[in-house]
Tab-separated table of C-alpha atoms in Angstrom:
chain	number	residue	atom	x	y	z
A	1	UNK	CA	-40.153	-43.285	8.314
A	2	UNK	CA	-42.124	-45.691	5.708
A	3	UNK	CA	-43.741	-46.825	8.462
A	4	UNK	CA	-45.152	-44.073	10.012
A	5	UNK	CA	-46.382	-42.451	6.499
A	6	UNK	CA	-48.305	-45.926	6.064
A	7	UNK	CA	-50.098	-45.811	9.230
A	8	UNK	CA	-50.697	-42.186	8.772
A	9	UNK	CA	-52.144	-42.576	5.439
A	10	UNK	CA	-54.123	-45.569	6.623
A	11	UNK	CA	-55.404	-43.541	9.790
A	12	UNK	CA	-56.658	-40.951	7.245
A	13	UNK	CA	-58.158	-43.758	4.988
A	14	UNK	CA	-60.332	-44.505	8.311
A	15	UNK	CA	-61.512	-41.633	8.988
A	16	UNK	CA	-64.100	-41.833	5.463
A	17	UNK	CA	-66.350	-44.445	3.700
A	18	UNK	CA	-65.834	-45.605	0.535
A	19	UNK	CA	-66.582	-48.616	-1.732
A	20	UNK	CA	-64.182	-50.483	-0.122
A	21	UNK	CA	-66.182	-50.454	2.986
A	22	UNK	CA	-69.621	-50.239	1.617
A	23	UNK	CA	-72.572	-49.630	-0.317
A	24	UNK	CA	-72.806	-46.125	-1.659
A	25	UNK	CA	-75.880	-46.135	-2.453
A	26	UNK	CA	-76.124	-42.553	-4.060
A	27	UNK	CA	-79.156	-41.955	-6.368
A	28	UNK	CA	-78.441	-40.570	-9.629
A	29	UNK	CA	-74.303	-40.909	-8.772
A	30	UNK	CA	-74.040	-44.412	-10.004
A	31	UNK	CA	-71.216	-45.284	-7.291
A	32	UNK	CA	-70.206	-48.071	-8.521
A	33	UNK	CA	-67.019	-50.804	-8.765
A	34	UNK	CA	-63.214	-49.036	-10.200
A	35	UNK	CA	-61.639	-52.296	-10.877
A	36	UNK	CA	-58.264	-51.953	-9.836
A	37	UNK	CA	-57.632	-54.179	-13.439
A	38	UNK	CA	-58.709	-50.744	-14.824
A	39	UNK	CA	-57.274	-48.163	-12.806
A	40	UNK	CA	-53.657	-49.670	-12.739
A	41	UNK	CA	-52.718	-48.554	-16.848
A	42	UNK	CA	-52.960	-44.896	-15.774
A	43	UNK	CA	-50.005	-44.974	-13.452
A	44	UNK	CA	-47.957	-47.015	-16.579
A	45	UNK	CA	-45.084	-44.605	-18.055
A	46	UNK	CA	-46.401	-45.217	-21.515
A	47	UNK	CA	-49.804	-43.418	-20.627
A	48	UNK	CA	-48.875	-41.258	-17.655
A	49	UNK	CA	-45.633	-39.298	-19.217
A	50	UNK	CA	-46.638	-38.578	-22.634
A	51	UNK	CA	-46.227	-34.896	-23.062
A	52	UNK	CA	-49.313	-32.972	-24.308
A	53	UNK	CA	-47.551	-31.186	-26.825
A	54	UNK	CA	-45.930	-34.313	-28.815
A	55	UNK	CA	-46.042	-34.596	-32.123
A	56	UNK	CA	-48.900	-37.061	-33.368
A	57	UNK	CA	-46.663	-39.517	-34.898
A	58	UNK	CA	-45.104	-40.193	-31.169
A	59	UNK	CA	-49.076	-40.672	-30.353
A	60	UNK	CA	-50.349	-43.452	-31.717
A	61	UNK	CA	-51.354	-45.325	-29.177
A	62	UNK	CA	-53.663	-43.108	-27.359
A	63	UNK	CA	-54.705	-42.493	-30.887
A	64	UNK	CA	-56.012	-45.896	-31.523
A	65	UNK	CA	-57.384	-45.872	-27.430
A	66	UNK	CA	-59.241	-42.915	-28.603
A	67	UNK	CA	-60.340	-44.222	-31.820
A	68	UNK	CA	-61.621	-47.087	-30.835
A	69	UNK	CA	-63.661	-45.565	-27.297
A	70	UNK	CA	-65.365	-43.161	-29.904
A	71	UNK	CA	-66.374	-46.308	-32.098
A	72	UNK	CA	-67.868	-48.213	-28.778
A	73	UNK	CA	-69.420	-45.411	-27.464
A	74	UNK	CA	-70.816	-44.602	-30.539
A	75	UNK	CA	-72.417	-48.020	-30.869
A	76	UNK	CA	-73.922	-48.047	-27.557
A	77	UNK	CA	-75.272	-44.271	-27.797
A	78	UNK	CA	-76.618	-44.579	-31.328
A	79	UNK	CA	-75.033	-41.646	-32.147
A	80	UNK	CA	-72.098	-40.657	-35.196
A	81	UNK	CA	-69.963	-38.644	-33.943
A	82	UNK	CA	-68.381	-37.786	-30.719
A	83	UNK	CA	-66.323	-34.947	-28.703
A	84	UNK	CA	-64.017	-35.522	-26.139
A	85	UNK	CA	-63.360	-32.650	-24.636
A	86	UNK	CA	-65.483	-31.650	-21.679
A	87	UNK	CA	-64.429	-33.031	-18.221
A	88	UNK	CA	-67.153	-33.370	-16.440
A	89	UNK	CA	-71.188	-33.936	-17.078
A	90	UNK	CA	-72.074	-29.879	-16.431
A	91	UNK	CA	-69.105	-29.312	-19.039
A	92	UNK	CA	-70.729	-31.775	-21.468
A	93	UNK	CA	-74.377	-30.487	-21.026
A	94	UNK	CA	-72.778	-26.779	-21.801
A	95	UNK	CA	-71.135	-28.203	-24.142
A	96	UNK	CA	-74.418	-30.212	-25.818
A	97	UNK	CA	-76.314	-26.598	-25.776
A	98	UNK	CA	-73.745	-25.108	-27.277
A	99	UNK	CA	-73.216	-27.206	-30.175
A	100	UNK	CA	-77.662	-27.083	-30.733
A	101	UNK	CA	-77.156	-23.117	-30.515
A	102	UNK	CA	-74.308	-23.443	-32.928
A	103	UNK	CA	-76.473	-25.995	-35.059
A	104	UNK	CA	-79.379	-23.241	-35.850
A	105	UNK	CA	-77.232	-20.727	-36.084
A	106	UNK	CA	-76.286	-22.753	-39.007
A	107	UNK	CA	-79.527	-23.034	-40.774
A	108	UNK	CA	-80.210	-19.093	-39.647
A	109	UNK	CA	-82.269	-19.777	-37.159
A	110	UNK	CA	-80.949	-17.257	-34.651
A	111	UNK	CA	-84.210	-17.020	-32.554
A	112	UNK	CA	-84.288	-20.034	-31.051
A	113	UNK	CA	-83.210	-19.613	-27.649
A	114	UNK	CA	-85.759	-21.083	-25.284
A	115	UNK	CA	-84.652	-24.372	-23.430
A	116	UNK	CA	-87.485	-26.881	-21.871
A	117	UNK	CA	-87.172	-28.778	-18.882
A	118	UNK	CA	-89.421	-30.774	-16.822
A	119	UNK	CA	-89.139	-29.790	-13.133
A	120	UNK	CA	-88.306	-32.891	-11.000
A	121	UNK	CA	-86.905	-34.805	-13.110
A	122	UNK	CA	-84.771	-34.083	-14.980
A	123	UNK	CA	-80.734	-33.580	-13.872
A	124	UNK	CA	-80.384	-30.667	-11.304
A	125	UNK	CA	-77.449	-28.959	-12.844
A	126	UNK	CA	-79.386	-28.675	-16.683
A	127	UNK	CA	-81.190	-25.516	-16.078
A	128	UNK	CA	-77.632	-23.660	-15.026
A	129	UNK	CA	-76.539	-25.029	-17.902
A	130	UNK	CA	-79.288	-23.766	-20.171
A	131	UNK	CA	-78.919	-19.978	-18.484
A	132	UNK	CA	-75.070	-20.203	-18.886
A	133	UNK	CA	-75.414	-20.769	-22.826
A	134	UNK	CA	-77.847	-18.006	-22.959
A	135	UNK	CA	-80.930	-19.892	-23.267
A	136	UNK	CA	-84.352	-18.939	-21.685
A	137	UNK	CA	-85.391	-22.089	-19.783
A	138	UNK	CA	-88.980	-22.915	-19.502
A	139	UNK	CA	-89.942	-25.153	-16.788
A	140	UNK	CA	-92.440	-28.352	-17.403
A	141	UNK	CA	-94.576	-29.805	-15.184
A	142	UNK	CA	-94.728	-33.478	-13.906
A	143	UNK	CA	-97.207	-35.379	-13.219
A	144	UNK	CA	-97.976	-37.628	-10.406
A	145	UNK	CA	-95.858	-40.763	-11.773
A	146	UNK	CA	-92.800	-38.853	-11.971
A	147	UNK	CA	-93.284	-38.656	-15.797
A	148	UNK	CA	-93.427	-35.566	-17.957
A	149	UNK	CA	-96.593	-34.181	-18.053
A	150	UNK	CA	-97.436	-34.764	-21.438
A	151	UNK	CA	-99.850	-32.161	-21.497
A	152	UNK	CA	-98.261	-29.488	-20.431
A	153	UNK	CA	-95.151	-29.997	-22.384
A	154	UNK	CA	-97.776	-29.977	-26.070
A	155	UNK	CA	-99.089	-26.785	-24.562
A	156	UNK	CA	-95.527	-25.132	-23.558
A	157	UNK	CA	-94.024	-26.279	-27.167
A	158	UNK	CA	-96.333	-25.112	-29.331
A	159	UNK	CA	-97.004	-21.740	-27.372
A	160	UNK	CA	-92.786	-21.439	-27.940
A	161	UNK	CA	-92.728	-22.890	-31.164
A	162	UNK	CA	-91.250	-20.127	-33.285
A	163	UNK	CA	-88.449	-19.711	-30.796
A	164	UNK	CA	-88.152	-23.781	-28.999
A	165	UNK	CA	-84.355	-25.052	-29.209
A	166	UNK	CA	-84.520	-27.795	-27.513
A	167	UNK	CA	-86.207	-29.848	-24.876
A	168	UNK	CA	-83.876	-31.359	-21.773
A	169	UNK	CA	-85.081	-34.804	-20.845
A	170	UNK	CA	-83.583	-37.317	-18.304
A	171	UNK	CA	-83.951	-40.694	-19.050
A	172	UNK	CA	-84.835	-42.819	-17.060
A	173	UNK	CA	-86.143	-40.143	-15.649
A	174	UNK	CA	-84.275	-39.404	-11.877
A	175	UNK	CA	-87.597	-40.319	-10.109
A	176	UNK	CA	-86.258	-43.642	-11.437
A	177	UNK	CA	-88.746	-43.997	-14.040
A	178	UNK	CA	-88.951	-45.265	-17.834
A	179	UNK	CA	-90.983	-42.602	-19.603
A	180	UNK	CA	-93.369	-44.304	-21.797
A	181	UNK	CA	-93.868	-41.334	-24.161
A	182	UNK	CA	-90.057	-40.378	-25.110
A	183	UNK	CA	-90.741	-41.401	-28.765
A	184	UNK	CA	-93.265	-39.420	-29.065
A	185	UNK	CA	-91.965	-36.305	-27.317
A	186	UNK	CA	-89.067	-36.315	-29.040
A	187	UNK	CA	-91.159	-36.580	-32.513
A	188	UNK	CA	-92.615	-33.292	-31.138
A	189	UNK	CA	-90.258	-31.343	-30.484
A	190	UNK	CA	-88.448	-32.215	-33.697
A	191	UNK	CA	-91.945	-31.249	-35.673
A	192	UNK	CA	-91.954	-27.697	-33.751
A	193	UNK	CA	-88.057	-27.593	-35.185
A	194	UNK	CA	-86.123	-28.110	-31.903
A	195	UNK	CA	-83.541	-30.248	-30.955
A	196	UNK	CA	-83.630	-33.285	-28.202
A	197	UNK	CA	-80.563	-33.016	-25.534
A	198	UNK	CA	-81.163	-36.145	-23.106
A	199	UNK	CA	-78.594	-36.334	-20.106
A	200	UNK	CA	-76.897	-39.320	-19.997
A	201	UNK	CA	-77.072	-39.461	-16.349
A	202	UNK	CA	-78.782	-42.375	-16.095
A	203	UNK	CA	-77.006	-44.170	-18.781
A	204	UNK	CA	-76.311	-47.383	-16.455
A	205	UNK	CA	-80.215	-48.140	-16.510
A	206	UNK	CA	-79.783	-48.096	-20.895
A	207	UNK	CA	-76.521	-50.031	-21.975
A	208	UNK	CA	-77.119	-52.835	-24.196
A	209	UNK	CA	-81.169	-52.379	-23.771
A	210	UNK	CA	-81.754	-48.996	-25.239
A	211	UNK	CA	-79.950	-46.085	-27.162
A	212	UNK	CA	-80.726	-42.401	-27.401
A	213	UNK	CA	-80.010	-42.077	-30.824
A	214	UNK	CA	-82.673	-44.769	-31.928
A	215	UNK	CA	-85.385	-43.515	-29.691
A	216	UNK	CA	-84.995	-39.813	-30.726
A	217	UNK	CA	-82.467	-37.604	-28.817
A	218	UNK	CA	-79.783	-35.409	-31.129
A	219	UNK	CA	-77.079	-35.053	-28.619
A	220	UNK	CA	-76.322	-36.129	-25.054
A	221	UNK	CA	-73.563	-36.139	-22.823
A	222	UNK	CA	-72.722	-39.305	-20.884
A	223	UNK	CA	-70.873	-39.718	-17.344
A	224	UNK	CA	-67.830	-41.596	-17.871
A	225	UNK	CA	-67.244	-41.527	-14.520
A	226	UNK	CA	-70.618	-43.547	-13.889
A	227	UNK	CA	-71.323	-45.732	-16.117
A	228	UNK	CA	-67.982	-46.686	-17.088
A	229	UNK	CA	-65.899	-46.879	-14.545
A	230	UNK	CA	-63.818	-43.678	-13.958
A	231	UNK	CA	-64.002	-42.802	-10.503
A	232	UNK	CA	-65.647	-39.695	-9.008
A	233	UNK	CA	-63.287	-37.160	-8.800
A	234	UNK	CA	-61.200	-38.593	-11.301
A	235	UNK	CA	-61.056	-35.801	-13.952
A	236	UNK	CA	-60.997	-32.193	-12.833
A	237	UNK	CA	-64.693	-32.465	-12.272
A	238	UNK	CA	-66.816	-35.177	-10.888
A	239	UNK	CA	-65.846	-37.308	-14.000
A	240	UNK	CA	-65.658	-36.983	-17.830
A	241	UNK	CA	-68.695	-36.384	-19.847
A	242	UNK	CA	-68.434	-36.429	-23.687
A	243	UNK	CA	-70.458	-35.237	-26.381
A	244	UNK	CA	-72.438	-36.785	-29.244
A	245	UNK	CA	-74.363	-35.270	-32.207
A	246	UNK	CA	-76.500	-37.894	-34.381
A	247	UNK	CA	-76.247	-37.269	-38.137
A	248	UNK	CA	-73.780	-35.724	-40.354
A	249	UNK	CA	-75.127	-32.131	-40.089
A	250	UNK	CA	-73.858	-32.124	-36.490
A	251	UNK	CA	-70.221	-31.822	-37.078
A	252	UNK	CA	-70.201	-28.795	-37.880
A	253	UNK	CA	-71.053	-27.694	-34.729
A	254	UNK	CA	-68.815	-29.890	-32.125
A	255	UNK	CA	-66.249	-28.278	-30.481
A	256	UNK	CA	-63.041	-28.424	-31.662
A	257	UNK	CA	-59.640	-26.501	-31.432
A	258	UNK	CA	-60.448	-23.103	-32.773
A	259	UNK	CA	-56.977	-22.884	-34.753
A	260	UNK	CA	-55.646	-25.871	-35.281
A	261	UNK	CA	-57.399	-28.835	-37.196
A	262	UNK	CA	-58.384	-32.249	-35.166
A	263	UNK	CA	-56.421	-35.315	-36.747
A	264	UNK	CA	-58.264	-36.446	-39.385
A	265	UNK	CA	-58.858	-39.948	-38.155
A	266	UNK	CA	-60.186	-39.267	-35.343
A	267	UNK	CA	-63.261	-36.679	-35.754
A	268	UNK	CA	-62.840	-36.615	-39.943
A	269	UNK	CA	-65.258	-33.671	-40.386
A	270	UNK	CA	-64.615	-31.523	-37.870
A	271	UNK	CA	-62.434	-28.324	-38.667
A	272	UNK	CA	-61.349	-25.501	-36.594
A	273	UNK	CA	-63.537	-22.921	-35.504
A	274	UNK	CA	-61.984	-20.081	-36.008
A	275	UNK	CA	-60.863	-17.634	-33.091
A	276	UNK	CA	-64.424	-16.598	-32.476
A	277	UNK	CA	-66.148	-20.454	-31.653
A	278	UNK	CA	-68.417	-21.255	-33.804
A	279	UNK	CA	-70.365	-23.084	-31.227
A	280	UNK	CA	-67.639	-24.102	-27.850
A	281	UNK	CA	-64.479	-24.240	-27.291
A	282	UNK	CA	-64.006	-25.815	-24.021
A	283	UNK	CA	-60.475	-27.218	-23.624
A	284	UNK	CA	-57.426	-26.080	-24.882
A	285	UNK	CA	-56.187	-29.428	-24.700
A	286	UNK	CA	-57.511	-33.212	-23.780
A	287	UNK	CA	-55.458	-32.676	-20.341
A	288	UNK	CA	-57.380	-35.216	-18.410
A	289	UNK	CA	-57.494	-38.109	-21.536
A	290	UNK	CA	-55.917	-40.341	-19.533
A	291	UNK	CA	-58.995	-41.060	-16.959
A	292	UNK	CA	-60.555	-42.656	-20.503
A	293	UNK	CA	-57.870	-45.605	-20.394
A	294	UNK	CA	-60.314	-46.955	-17.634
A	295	UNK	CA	-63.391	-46.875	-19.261
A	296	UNK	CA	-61.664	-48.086	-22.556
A	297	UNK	CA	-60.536	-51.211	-20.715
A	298	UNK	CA	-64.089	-51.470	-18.720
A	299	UNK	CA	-65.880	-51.912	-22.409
A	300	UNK	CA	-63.193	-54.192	-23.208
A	301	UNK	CA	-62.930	-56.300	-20.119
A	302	UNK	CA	-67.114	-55.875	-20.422
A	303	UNK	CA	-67.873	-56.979	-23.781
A	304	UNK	CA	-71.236	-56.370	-25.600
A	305	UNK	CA	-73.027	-59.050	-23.456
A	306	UNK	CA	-71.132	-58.183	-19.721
A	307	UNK	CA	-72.766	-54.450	-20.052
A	308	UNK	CA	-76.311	-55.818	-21.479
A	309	UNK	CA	-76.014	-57.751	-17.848
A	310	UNK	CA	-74.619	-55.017	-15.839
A	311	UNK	CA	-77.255	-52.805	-16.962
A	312	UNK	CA	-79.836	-55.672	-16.050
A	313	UNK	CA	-78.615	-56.561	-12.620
A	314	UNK	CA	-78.881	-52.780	-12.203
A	315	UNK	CA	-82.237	-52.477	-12.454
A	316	UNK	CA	-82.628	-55.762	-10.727
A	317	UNK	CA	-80.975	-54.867	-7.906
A	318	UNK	CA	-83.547	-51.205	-7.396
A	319	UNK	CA	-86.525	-53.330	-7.962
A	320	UNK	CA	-85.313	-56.121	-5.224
A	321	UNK	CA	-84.444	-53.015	-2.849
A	322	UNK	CA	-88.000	-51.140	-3.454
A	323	UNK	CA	-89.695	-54.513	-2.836
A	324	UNK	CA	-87.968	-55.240	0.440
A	325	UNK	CA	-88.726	-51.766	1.892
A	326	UNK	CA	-91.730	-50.632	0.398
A	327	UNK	CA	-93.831	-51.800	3.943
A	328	UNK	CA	-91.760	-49.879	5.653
A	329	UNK	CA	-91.328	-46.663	3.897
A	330	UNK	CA	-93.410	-44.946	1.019
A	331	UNK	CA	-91.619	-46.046	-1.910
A	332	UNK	CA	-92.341	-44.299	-5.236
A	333	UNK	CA	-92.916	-47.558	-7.303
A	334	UNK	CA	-94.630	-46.805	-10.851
A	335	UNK	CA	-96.698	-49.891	-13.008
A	336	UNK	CA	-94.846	-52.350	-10.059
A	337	UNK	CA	-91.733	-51.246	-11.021
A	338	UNK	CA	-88.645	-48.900	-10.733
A	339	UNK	CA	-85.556	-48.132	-13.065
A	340	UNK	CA	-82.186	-48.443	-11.720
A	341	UNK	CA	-82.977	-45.959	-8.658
A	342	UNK	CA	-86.082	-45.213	-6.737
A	343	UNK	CA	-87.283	-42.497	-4.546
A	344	UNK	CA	-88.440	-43.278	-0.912
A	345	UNK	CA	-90.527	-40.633	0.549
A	346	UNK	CA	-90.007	-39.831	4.537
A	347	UNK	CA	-92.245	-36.956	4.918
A	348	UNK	CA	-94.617	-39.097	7.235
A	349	UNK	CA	-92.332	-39.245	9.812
A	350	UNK	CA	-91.691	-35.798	9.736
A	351	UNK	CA	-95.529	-35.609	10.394
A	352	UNK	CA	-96.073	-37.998	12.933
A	353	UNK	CA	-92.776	-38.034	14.795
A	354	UNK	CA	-90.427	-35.136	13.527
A	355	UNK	CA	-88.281	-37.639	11.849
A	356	UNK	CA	-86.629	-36.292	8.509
A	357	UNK	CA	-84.454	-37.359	5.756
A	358	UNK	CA	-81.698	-36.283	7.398
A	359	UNK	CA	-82.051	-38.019	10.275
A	360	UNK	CA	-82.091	-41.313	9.086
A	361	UNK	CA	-79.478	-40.470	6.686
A	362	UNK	CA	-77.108	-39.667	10.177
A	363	UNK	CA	-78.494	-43.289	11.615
A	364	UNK	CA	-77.230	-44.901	8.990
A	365	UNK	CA	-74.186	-43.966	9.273
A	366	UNK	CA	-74.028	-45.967	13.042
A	367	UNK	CA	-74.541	-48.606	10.499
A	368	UNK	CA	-71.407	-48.153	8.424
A	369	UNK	CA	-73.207	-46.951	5.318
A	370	UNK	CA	-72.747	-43.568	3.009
A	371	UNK	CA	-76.433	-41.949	2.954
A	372	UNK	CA	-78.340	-42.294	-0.303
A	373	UNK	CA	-79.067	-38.633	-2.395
A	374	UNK	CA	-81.261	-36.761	0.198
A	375	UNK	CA	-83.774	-34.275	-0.517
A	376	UNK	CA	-83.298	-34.421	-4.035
A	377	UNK	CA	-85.528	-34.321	-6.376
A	378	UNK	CA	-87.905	-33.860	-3.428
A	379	UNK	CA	-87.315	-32.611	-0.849
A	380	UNK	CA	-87.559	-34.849	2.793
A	381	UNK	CA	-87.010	-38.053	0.562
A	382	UNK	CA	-83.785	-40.294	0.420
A	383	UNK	CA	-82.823	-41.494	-3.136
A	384	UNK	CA	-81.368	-44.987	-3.454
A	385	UNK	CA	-79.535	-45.983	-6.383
A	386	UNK	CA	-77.507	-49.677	-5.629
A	387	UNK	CA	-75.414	-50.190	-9.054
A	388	UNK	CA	-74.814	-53.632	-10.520
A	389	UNK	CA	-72.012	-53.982	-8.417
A	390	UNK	CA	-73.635	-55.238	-5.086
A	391	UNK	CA	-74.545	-58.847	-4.073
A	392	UNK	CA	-77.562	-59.495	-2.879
A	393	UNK	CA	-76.178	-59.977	0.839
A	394	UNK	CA	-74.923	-56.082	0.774
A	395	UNK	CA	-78.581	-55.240	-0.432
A	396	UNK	CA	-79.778	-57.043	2.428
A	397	UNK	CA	-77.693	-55.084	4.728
A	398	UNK	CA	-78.549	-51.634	3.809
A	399	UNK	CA	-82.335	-53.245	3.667
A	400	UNK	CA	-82.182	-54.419	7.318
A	401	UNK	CA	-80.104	-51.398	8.249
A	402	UNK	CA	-82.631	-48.765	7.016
């Protein structure tokens, strides 16, 4: 009966945490609010039944949706153009290295094949990506801040100069910190002739204060499913993460169909690739497009000034938390301050009790909370990330609970 499916499906509902319970306070997964305002147009006819295979002139609608989610996202990235077709933020970092490969290809630069990327902090799936496109990665240290060694990284590029393709930054970095020097590392690596990929995993800490393409990066990915609202799990992968390429010589080498040609209003100079890619070809069609209704209608239910805030009461909401606990727990705090996620190191209870991360991760879970990111980037330390979307009493909570 109805009733019995309910109360089975509820039972099952029990049995897990999620937002509606709690605080997911996940560092580097940006777990925050699906408005149900947002979610509700997938399940519409006029979105959910369109066939994949009609003709554009039946499509104008999603169209326009798409049109107009490549302008915003455009204007918030800095970037010019845009690709929609990986499905998740390891598709779109492939995807990124692919189209830089592609790009000096281009110019006959065939050689350049190594990949940087600081260790630490950076996003833990980019140096898989990197090896999967056939790069060579070369690790970079850190130093003590959580910041890119500076040093280092002059001393790797120029040693790999002849052969550098790119650099992978994070930024913020994950250890939840602003690096001071990205202008002039990016700078660098564009002087040595390589390209600037930075992960737009931490996106959330950036909207409305900050874009990549002003500060230096050439293409990025960015986590729909994080910062705008699709929820994890929502699109064959963790999320959606599309592509950008700043300046007109990037077109070129954004993935496309490899036969057919992209609609013209949509991605102008794009054309097909051929049947051998010239950079990626990662979807054979858009088959998830319909997880971008709800971060279309999150930048329009947003506006311009509601994501300058969100972004702020982000990083508000980190610093609060890494004040409240910082006499209780080594708290990786850098100039007094923290991005939109911060690093709390428990290795001094492993040393003076036998405590470790993942025991207090288990405790809190007597306390009806998710655990934050554990032992990652370091290992024996919990990462907290608490999203614009909790109120200062839920901050408390975790607070008092940890």
């Amino acid at each position: 009966s109805e009733t019995n499916i309910v109360r089975y499906m509820k039972k099952l509902e029990n049995k897990d945490v999620s937002l509606v319970h709690s605080m997911i306070p996940l560092g580097s997964c940006t777990m925050k609010l699906n408005a149900t305002a947002e979610m509700e147009p997938i399940s519409w006819r006029e979105f959910a039944n369109i066939h994949p295979f009609v003709p554009m002139d039946q499509a104008r609608g999603y169209e326009e949706l798409l049109k107009e989610l490549d302008r915003d996202l455009c204007e918030i990235t800095g970037y010019d153009s845009i690709c929609f077709q990986p499905n998740s933020g390891a598709q779109g970092e492939f995807t990124g290295l692919a189209a830089i490969k592609a790009y000096h290809k281009s110019i006959g630069q065939h050689q350049r094949s190594v990949c940087l990327i600081p260790t630490l902090c950076t996003r833990h799936t980019n140096p898989a990506s990197a090896q999967m496109c056939g790069m060579k990665v070369v690790p970079v240290k850190v130093d003590k801040s959580g910041s890119v060694d500076v040093v280092d990284l002059q001393r790797l590029a120029h040693k790999y100069s002849d052969n550098l393709s790119a650099i992978m930054l994070t930024y913020p970095s994950t250890n939840g910190v602003f690096e001071e020097d990205i202008r002039e590392t990016c700078d660098m690596i564009h002087d040595l002739g390589g390209q600037v990929y930075v992960d737009g995993a931490n996106m959330n800490a950036q909207v409305g204060l900050c874009r990549p393409g002003d500060y230096g990066s050439d293409v990025s990915h960015l986590n729909l499913h994080k910062t705008f609202c699709i929820p994890h799990g929502g699109a064959g992968g963790p999320g959606m993460g599309p592509n950008w390429g700043e300046g007109s010589t990037w077109y070129p080498s954004l993935p496309t169909h490899p036969v057919v040609p992209p609609h013209g209003s949509i991605l102008p100079h794009a054309k097909p690739t051929g049947c051998v890619p010239n950079s990626s070809y990662i979807l054979s069609l858009p088959v998830y497009i319909c997880v971008l209704i709800s971060a279309y209608l999150s930048l329009s239910l947003m506006g311009p000034k509601g994501l300058k805030e969100a972004s702020e009461i982000a990083i508000l909401n980190a610093n609060y938390m890494a004040q409240r606990l910082k006499g209780h727990y080594d708290v990786s705090i850098i100039n007094g301050f923290v991005a939109h996620e911060f690093i709390i190191d428990t290795r001094g209870f492993e040393a003076t009790s036998g405590v470790e991360a993942v025991d207090i991760a288990k405790r809190l879970q007597d306390y009806g909370f998710h655990a934050p990111t554990m032992s990652w980037p370091v290992t024996n330390t919990l990462m907290i990330e608490p999203t614009e979307s909790e109120d200062k009493d839920e901050l408390d909570r975790f607070c008092d609970a940890l």
